[in-house]
mmCIF file of C-alpha atoms and ligand atoms in Angstrom:
data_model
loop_
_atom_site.group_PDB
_atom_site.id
_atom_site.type_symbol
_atom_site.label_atom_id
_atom_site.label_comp_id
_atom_site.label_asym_id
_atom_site.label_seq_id
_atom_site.Cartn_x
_atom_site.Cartn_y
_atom_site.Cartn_z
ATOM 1 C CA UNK A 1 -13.896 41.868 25.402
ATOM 2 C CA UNK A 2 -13.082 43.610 22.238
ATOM 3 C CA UNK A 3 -10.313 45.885 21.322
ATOM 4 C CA UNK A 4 -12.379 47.694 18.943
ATOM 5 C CA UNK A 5 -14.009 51.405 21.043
ATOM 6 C CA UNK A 6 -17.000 53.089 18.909
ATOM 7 C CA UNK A 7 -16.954 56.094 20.440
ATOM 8 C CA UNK A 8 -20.664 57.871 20.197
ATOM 9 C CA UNK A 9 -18.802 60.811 18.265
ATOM 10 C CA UNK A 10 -15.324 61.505 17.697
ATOM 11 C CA UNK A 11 -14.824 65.058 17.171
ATOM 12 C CA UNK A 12 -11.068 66.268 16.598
ATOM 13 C CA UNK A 13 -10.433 66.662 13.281
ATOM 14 C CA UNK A 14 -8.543 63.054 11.948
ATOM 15 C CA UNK A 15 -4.703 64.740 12.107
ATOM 16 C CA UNK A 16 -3.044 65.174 8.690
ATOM 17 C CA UNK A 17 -6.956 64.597 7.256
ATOM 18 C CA UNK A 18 -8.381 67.145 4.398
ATOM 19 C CA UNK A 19 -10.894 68.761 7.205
ATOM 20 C CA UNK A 20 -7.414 69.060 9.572
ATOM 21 C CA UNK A 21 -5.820 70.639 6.387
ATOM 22 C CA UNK A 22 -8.753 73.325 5.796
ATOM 23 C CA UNK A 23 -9.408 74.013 9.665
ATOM 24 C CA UNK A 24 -5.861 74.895 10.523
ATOM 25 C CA UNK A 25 -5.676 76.990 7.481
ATOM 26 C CA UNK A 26 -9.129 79.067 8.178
ATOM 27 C CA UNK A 27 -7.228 79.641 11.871
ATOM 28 C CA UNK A 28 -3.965 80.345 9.962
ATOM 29 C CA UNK A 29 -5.744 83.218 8.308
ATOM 30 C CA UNK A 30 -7.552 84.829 10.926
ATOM 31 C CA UNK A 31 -4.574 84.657 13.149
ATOM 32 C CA UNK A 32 -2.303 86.931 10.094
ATOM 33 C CA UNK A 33 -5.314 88.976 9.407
ATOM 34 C CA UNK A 34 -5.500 90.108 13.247
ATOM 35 C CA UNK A 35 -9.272 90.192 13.221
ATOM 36 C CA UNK A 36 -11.242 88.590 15.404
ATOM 37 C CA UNK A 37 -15.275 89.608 15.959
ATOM 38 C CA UNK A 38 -17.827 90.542 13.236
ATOM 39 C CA UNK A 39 -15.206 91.159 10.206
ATOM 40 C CA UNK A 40 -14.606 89.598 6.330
ATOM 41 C CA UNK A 41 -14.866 85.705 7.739
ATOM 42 C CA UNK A 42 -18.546 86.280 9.209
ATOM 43 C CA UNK A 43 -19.703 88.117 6.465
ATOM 44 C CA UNK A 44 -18.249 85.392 3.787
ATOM 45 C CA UNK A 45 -19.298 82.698 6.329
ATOM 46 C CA UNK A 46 -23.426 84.269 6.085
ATOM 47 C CA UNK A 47 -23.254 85.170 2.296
ATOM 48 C CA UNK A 48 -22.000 80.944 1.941
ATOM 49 C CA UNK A 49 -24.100 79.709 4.504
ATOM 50 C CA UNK A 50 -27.389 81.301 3.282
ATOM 51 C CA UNK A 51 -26.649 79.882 -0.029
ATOM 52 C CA UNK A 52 -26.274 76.240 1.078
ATOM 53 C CA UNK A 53 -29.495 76.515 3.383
ATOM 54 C CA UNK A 54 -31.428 77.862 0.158
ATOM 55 C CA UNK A 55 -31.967 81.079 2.146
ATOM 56 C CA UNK A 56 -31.905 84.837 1.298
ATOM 57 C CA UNK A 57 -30.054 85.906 4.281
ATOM 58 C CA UNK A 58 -28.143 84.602 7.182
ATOM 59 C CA UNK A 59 -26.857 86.138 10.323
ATOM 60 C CA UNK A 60 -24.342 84.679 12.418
ATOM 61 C CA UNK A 61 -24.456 84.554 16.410
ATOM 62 C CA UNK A 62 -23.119 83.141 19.505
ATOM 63 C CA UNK A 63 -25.191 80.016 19.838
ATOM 64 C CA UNK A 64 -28.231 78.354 18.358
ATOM 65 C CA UNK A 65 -30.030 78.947 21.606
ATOM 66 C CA UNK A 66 -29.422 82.564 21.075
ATOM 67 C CA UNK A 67 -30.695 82.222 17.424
ATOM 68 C CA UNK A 68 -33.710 81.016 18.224
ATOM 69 C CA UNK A 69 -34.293 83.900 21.594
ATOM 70 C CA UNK A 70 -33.417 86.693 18.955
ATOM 71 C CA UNK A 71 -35.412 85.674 16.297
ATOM 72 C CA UNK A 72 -38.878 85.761 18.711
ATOM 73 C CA UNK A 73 -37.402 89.279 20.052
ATOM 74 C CA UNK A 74 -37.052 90.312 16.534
ATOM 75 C CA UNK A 75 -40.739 89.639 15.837
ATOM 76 C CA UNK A 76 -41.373 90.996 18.923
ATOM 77 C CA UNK A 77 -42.680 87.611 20.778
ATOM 78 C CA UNK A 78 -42.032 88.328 24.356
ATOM 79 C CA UNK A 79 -43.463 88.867 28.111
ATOM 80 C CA UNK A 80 -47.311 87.983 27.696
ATOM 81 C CA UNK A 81 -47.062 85.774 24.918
ATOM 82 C CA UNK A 82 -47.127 81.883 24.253
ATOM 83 C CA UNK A 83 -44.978 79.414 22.098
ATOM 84 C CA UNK A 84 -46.283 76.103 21.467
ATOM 85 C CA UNK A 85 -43.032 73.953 21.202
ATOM 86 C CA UNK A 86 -42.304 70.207 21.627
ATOM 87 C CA UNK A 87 -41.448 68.509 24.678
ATOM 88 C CA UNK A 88 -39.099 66.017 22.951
ATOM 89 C CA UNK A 89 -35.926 67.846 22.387
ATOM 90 C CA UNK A 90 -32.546 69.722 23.986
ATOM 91 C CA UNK A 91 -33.945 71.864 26.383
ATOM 92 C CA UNK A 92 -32.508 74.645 24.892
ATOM 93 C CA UNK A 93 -35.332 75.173 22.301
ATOM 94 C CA UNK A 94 -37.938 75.874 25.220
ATOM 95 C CA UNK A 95 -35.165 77.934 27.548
ATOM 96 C CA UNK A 96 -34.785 80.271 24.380
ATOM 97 C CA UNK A 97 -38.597 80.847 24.438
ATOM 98 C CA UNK A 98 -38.158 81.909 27.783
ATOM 99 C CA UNK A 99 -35.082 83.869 27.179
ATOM 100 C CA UNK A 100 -37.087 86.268 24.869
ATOM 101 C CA UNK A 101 -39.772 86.189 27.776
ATOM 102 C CA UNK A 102 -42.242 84.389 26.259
ATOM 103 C CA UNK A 103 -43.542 80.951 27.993
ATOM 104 C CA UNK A 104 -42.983 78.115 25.793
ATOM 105 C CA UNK A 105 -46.415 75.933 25.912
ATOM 106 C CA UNK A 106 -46.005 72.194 25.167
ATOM 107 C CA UNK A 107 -47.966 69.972 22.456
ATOM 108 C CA UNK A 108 -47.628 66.047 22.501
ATOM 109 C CA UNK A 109 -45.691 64.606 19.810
ATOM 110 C CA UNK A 110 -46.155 62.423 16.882
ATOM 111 C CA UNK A 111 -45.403 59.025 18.149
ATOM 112 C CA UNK A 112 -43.658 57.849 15.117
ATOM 113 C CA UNK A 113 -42.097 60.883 13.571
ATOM 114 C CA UNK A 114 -41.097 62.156 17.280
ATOM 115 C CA UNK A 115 -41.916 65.682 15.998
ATOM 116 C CA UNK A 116 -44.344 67.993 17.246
ATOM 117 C CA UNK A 117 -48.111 66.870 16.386
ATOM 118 C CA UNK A 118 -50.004 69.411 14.119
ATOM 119 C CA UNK A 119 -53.629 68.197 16.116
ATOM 120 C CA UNK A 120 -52.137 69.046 19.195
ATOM 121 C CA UNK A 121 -50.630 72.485 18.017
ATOM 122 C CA UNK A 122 -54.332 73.478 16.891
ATOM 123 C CA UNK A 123 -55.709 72.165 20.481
ATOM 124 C CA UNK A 124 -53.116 74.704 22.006
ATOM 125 C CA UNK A 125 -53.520 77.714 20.781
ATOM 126 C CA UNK A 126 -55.255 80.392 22.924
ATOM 127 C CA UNK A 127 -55.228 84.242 22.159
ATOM 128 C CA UNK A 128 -52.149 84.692 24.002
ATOM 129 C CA UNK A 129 -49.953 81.922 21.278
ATOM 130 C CA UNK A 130 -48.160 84.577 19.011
ATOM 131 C CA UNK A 131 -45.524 81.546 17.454
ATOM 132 C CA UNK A 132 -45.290 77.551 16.851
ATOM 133 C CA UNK A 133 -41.409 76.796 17.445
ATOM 134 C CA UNK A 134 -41.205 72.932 15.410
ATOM 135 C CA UNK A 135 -37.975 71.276 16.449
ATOM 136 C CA UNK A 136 -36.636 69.279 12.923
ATOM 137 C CA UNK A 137 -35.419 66.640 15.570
ATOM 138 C CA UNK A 138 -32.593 63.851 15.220
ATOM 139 C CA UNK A 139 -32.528 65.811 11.741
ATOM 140 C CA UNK A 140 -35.774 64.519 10.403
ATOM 141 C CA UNK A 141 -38.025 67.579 9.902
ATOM 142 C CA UNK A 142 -41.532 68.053 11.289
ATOM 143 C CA UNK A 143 -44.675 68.022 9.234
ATOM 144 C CA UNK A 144 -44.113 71.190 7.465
ATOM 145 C CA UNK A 145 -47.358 71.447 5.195
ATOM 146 C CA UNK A 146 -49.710 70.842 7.992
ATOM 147 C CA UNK A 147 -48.180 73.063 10.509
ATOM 148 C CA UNK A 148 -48.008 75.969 8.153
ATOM 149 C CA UNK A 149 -52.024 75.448 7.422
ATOM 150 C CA UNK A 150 -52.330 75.743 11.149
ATOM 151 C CA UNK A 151 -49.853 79.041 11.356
ATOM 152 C CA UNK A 152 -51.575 80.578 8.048
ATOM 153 C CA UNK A 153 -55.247 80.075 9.867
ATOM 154 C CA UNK A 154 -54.571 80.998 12.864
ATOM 155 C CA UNK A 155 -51.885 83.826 11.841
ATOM 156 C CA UNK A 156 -49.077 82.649 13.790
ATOM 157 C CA UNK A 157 -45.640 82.939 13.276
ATOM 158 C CA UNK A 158 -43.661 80.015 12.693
ATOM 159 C CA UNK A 159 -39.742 79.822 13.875
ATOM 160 C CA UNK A 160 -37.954 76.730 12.532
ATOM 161 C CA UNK A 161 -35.371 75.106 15.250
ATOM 162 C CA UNK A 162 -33.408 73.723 12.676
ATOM 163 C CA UNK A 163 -30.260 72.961 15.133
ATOM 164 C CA UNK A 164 -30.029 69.346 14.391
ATOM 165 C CA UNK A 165 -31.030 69.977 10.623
ATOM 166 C CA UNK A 166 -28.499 71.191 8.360
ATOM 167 C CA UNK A 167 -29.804 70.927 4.998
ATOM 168 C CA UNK A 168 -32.422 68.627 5.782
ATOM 169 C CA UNK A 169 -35.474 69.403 3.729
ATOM 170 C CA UNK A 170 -39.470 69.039 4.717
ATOM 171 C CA UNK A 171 -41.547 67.746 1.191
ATOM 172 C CA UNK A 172 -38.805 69.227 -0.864
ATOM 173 C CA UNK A 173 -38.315 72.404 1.033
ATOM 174 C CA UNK A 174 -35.354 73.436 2.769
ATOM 175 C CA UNK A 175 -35.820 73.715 6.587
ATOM 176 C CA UNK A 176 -35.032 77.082 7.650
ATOM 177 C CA UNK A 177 -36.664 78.824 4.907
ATOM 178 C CA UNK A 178 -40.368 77.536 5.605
ATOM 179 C CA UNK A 179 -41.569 79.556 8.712
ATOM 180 C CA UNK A 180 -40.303 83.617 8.620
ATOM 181 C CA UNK A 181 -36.964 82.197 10.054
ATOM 182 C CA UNK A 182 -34.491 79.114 10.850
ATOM 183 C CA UNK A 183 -32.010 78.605 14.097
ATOM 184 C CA UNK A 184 -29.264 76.711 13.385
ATOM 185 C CA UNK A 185 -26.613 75.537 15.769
ATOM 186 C CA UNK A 186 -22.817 74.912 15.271
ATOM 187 C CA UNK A 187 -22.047 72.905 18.709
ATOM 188 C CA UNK A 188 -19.361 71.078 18.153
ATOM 189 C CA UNK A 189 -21.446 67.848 18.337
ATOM 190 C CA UNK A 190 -23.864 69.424 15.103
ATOM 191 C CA UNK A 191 -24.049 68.100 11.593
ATOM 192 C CA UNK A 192 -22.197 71.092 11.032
ATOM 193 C CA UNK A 193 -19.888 71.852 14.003
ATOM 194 C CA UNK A 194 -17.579 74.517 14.974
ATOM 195 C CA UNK A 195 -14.469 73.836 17.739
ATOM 196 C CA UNK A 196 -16.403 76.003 20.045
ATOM 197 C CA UNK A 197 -19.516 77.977 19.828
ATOM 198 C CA UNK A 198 -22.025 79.186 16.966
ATOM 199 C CA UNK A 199 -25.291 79.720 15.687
ATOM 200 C CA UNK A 200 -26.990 81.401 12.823
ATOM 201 C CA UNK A 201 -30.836 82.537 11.855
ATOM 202 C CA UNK A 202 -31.408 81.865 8.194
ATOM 203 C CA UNK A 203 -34.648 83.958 6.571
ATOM 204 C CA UNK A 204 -35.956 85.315 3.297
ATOM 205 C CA UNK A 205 -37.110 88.531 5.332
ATOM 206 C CA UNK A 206 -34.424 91.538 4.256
ATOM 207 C CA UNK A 207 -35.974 93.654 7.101
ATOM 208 C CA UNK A 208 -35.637 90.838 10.014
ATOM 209 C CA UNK A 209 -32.140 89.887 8.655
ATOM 210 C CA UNK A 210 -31.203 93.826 9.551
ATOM 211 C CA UNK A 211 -33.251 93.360 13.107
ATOM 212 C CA UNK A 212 -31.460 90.524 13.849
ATOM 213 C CA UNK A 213 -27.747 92.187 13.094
ATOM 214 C CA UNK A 214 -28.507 95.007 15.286
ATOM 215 C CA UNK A 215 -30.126 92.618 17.855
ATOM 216 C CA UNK A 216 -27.188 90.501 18.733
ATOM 217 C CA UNK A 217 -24.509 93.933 18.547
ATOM 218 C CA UNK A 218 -25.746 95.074 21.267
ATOM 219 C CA UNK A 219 -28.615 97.029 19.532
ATOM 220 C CA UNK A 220 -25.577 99.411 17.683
ATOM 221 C CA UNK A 221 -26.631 101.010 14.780
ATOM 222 C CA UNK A 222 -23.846 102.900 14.522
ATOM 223 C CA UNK A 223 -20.236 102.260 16.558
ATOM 224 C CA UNK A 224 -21.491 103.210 20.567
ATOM 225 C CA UNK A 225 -25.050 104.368 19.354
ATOM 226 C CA UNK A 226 -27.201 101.638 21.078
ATOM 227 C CA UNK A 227 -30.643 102.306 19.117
ATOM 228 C CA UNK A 228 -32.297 99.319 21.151
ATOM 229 C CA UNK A 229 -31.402 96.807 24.085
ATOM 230 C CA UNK A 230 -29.932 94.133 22.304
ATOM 231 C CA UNK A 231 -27.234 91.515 23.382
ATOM 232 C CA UNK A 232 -24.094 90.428 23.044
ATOM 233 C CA UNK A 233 -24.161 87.152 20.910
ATOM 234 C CA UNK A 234 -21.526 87.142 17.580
ATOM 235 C CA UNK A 235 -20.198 84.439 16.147
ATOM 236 C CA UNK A 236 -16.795 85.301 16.094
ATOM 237 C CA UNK A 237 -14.339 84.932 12.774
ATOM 238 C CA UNK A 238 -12.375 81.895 14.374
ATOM 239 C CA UNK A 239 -15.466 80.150 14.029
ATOM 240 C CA UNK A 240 -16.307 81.760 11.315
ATOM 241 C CA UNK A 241 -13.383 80.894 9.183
ATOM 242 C CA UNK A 242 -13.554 76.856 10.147
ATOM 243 C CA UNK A 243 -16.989 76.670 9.357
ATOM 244 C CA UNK A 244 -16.540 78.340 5.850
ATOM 245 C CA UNK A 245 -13.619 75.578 5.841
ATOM 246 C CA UNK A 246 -16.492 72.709 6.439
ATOM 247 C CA UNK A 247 -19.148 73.960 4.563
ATOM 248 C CA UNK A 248 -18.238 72.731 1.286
ATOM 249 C CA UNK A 249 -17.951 68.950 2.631
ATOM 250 C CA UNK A 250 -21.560 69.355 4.765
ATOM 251 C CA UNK A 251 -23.320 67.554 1.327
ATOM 252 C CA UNK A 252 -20.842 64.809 1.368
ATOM 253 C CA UNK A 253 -20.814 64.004 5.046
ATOM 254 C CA UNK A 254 -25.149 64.221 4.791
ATOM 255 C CA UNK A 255 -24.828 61.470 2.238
ATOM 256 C CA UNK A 256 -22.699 59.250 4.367
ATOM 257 C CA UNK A 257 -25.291 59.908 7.118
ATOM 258 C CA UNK A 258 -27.609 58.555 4.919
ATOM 259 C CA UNK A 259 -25.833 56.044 3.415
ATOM 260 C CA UNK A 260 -24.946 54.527 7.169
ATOM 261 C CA UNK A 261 -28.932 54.772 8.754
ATOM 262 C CA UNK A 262 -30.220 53.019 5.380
ATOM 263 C CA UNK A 263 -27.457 50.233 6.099
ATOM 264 C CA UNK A 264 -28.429 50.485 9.950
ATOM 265 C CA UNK A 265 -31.836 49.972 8.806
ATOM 266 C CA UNK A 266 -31.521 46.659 6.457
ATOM 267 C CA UNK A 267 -28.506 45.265 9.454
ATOM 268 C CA UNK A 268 -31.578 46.041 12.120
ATOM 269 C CA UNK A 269 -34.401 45.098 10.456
ATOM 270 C CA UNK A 270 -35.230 41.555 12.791
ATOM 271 C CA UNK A 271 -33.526 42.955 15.934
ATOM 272 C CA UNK A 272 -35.694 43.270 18.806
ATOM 273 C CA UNK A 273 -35.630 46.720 18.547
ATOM 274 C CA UNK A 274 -38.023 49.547 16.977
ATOM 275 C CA UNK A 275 -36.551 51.827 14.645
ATOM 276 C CA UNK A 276 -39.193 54.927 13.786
ATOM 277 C CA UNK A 277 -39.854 55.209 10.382
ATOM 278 C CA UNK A 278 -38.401 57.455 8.165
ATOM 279 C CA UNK A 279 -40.953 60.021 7.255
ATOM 280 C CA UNK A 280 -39.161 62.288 4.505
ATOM 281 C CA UNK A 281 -36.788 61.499 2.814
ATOM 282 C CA UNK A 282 -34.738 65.061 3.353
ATOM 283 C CA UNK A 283 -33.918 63.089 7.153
ATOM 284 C CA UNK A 284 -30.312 64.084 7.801
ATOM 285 C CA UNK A 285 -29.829 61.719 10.125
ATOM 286 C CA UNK A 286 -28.539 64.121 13.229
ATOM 287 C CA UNK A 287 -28.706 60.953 15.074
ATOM 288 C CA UNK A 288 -30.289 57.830 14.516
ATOM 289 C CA UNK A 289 -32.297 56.367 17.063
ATOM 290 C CA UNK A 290 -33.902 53.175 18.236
ATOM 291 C CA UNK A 291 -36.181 52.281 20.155
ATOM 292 C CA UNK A 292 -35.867 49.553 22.951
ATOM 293 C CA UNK A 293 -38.115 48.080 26.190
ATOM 294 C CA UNK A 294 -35.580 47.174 27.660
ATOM 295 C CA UNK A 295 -33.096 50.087 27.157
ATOM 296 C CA UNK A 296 -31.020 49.667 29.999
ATOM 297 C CA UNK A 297 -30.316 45.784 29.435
ATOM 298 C CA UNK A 298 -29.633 47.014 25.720
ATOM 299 C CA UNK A 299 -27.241 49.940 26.619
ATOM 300 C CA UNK A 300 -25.389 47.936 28.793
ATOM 301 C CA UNK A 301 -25.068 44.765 26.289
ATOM 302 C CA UNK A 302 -23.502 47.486 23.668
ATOM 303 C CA UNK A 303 -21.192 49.106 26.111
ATOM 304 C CA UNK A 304 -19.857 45.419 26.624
ATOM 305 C CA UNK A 305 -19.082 45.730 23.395
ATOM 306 C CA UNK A 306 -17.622 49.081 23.223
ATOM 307 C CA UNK A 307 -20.082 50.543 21.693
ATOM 308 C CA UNK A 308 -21.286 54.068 22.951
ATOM 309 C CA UNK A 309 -24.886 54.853 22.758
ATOM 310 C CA UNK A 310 -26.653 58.015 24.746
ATOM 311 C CA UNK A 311 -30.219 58.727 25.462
ATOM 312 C CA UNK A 312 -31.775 61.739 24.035
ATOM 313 C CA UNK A 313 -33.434 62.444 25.994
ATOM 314 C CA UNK A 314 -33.979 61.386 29.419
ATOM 315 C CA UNK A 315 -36.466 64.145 30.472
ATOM 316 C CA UNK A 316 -39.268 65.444 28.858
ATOM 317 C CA UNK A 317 -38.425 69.274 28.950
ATOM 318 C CA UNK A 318 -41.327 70.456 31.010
ATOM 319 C CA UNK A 319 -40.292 67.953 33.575
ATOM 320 C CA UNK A 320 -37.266 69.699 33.963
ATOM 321 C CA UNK A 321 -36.785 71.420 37.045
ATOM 322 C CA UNK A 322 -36.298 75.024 35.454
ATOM 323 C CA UNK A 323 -39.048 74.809 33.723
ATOM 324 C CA UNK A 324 -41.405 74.269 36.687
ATOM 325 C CA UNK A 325 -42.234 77.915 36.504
ATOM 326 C CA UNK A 326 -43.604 77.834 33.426
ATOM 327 C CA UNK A 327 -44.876 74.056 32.857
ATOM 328 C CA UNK A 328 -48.346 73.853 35.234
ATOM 329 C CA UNK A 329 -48.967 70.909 36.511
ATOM 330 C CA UNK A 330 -51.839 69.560 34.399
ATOM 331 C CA UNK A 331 -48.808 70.480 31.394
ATOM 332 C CA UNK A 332 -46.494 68.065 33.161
ATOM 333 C CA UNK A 333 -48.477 64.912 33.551
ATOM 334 C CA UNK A 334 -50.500 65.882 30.111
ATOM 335 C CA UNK A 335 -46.857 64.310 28.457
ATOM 336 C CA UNK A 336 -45.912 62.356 31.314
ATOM 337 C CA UNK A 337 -49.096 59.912 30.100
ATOM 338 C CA UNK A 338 -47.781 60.837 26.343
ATOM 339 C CA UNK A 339 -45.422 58.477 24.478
ATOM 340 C CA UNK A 340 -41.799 59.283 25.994
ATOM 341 C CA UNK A 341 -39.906 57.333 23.279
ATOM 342 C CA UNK A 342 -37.838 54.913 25.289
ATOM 343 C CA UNK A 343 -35.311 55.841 22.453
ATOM 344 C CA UNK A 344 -31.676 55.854 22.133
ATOM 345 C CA UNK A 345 -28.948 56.654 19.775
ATOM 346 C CA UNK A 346 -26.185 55.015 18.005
ATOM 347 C CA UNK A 347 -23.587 56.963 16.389
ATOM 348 C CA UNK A 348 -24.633 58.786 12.961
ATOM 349 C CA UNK A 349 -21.327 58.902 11.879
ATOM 350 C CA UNK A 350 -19.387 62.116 11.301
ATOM 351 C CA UNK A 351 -16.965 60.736 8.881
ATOM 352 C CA UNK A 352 -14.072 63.233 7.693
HETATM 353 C C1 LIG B 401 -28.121 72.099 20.040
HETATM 354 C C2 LIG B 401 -29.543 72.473 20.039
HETATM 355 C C3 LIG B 401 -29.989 73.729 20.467
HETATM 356 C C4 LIG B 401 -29.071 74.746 21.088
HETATM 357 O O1 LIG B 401 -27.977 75.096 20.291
HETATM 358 P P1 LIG B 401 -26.687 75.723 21.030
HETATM 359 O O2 LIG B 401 -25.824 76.179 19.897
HETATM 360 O O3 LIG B 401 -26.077 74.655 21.850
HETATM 361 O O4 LIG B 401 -27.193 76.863 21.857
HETATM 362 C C5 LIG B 401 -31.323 74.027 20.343
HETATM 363 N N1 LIG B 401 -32.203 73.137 19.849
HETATM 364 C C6 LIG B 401 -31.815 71.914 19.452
HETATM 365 C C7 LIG B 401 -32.839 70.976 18.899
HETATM 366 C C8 LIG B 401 -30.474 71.539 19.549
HETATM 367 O O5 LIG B 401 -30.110 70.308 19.168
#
């Protein structure tokens, strides 16, 4: 066929390319200074990284998984208590519900925006929902304004999963800095990626900011004085360090996102394909997705071509097996009957 691969993501740094440059420098550095968890890179990386999120504070942890789990402990959200989340996303935002020991509830999604559906939040909440966990999916945030009339009047809390969503921005607002706090993930695969594992909580709350330090140190307060159970989940300066060395080139590479779906857009626009709209224009463009009836036909007709495309995602997250504790039945085939986008995604490119 062709001799030309798109790969669905390409993630080592292009050798001898300005990000190679910065990265091998930032490990350079940390490598002389002999430092390795919780020291000068971290704290530069959360000082640098709550100003580019338009947040107060920032903490930096192991994962964005565990950002999420310790921002729920933090407000203490745990056994007893409900999250309403969406069932259109990584699995990972409902398994860190669970990991604070709270049961992640489900509400249908918007059918166009893909993001959790504000009438179906308010049709979920019983006395035991403490929290409303929006995912900012494919990096198009949810519908801020009316989920935050449904947290203020019902006095929930609301925890942004912002992991696909690096400056993205709801009606003007940066995500992260709407609810009391923000996840973010630095997977390698993220608008922002580390070359390993990462995660941060973003927040304007001084108080939870210190909460959330202790929390993932093991609950220190002092060196060996464990004030609470916490858990083990730093980012360490390695990551630290190449992150601080990417941050300054996260605007650029957003605009090229951009720049590439609005050309995907005009170079699609009489396929016979669906493309959901774009709904706010702070979109980041985590991935960009289409929509297809006959997905499998269309996959395969691309991968002819050598083009990589991947399905996110292939299972509604309370039909997950591990969630089958926690995701009744009458849950299950509530979304099975909803509108599981028969979605997939081309490459939002990562350019570098
Ligand atoms: C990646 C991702 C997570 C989990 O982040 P990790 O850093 O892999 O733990 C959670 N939610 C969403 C929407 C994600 O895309």
């Amino acid at each position: 066929m062709t001799a030309r691969r798109v790969p669905f993501l390409s993630l080592a740094p292009g050798p001898g390319s300005e990000d190679d440059m910065a990265v091998k420098a930032a490990i350079d550095r940390v490598i002389a200074r002999g430092w390795f968890v919780l020291g000068p890179e971290v704290e530069a990386f959360e000082a640098e990284f709550a100003v580019a999120m338009g947040a107060t504070h920032a903490v930096g942890v192991g994962t964005g998984t565990d950002a999420i789990a310790l921002i729920l402990r933090a407000l203490g959200i745990g056994d007893g208590d409900d999250v309403i989340t969406t069932p259109l996303s990584a699995a990972y935002s409902a398994l860190a519900i669970m990991m604070a020991g709270a049961r992640p509830v489900f509400a249908d999604i918007d059918r166009d925006r893909l993001t959790i559906d504000p009438e179906h939040i308010e049709r979920s909440i019983t006395p035991r929902t403490r929290a409303i966990l929006p995912v900012h999916l494919y990096g198009q945030p949810a519908d801020m304004n009316a989920i935050a009339r449904i947290a203020a009047r019902h006095h929930l809390a609301i925890v942004e999963d912002c992991c696909q969503a690096h400056l993205a921005t709801s009606d003007g607002r940066p995500v992260g800095t709407i609810g009391v706090a923000g996840a973010f993930s630095f997977y390698p695969t993220k608008n922002l990626g580390a070359l390993g594992d990462g995660g941060a909580v973003t927040t304007n709350d001084a108080a939870l900011a210190e909460k959330i330090k202790r929390l993932r140190n093991g609950g220190q307060t002092d060196r060996y004085h464990h004030q609470e159970p916490g858990i083990n989940s730093r980012l360490d300066e390695m990551q630290a360090a190449i992150l601080r060395a990417r941050l300054p080139r996260l605007r650029a590479w957003t605009d090229t996102r951009r720049r590439l779906a609005r050309a995907y857009r005009v170079a699609l626009a009489r396929a016979p394909i669906s493309v959901p709209p774009e709904r706010d224009s702070g979109h980041v463009y985590h991935l960009f997705v289409v929509r297809s009836t006959a997905r499998r036909e269309l996959q395969a007709h691309l991968a002819a071509r050598g083009i990589e495309t991947l399905i996110h995602y292939p299972v509604p997250i309370p039909h997950q097996p591990a969630l089958a504790a926690v995701a009744p039945a009458a849950q299950a085939s509530a979304s099975s009957r909803s509108p599981c986008p028969r979605g997939f995604t081309l490459r939002s490119h990562r350019s570098r």
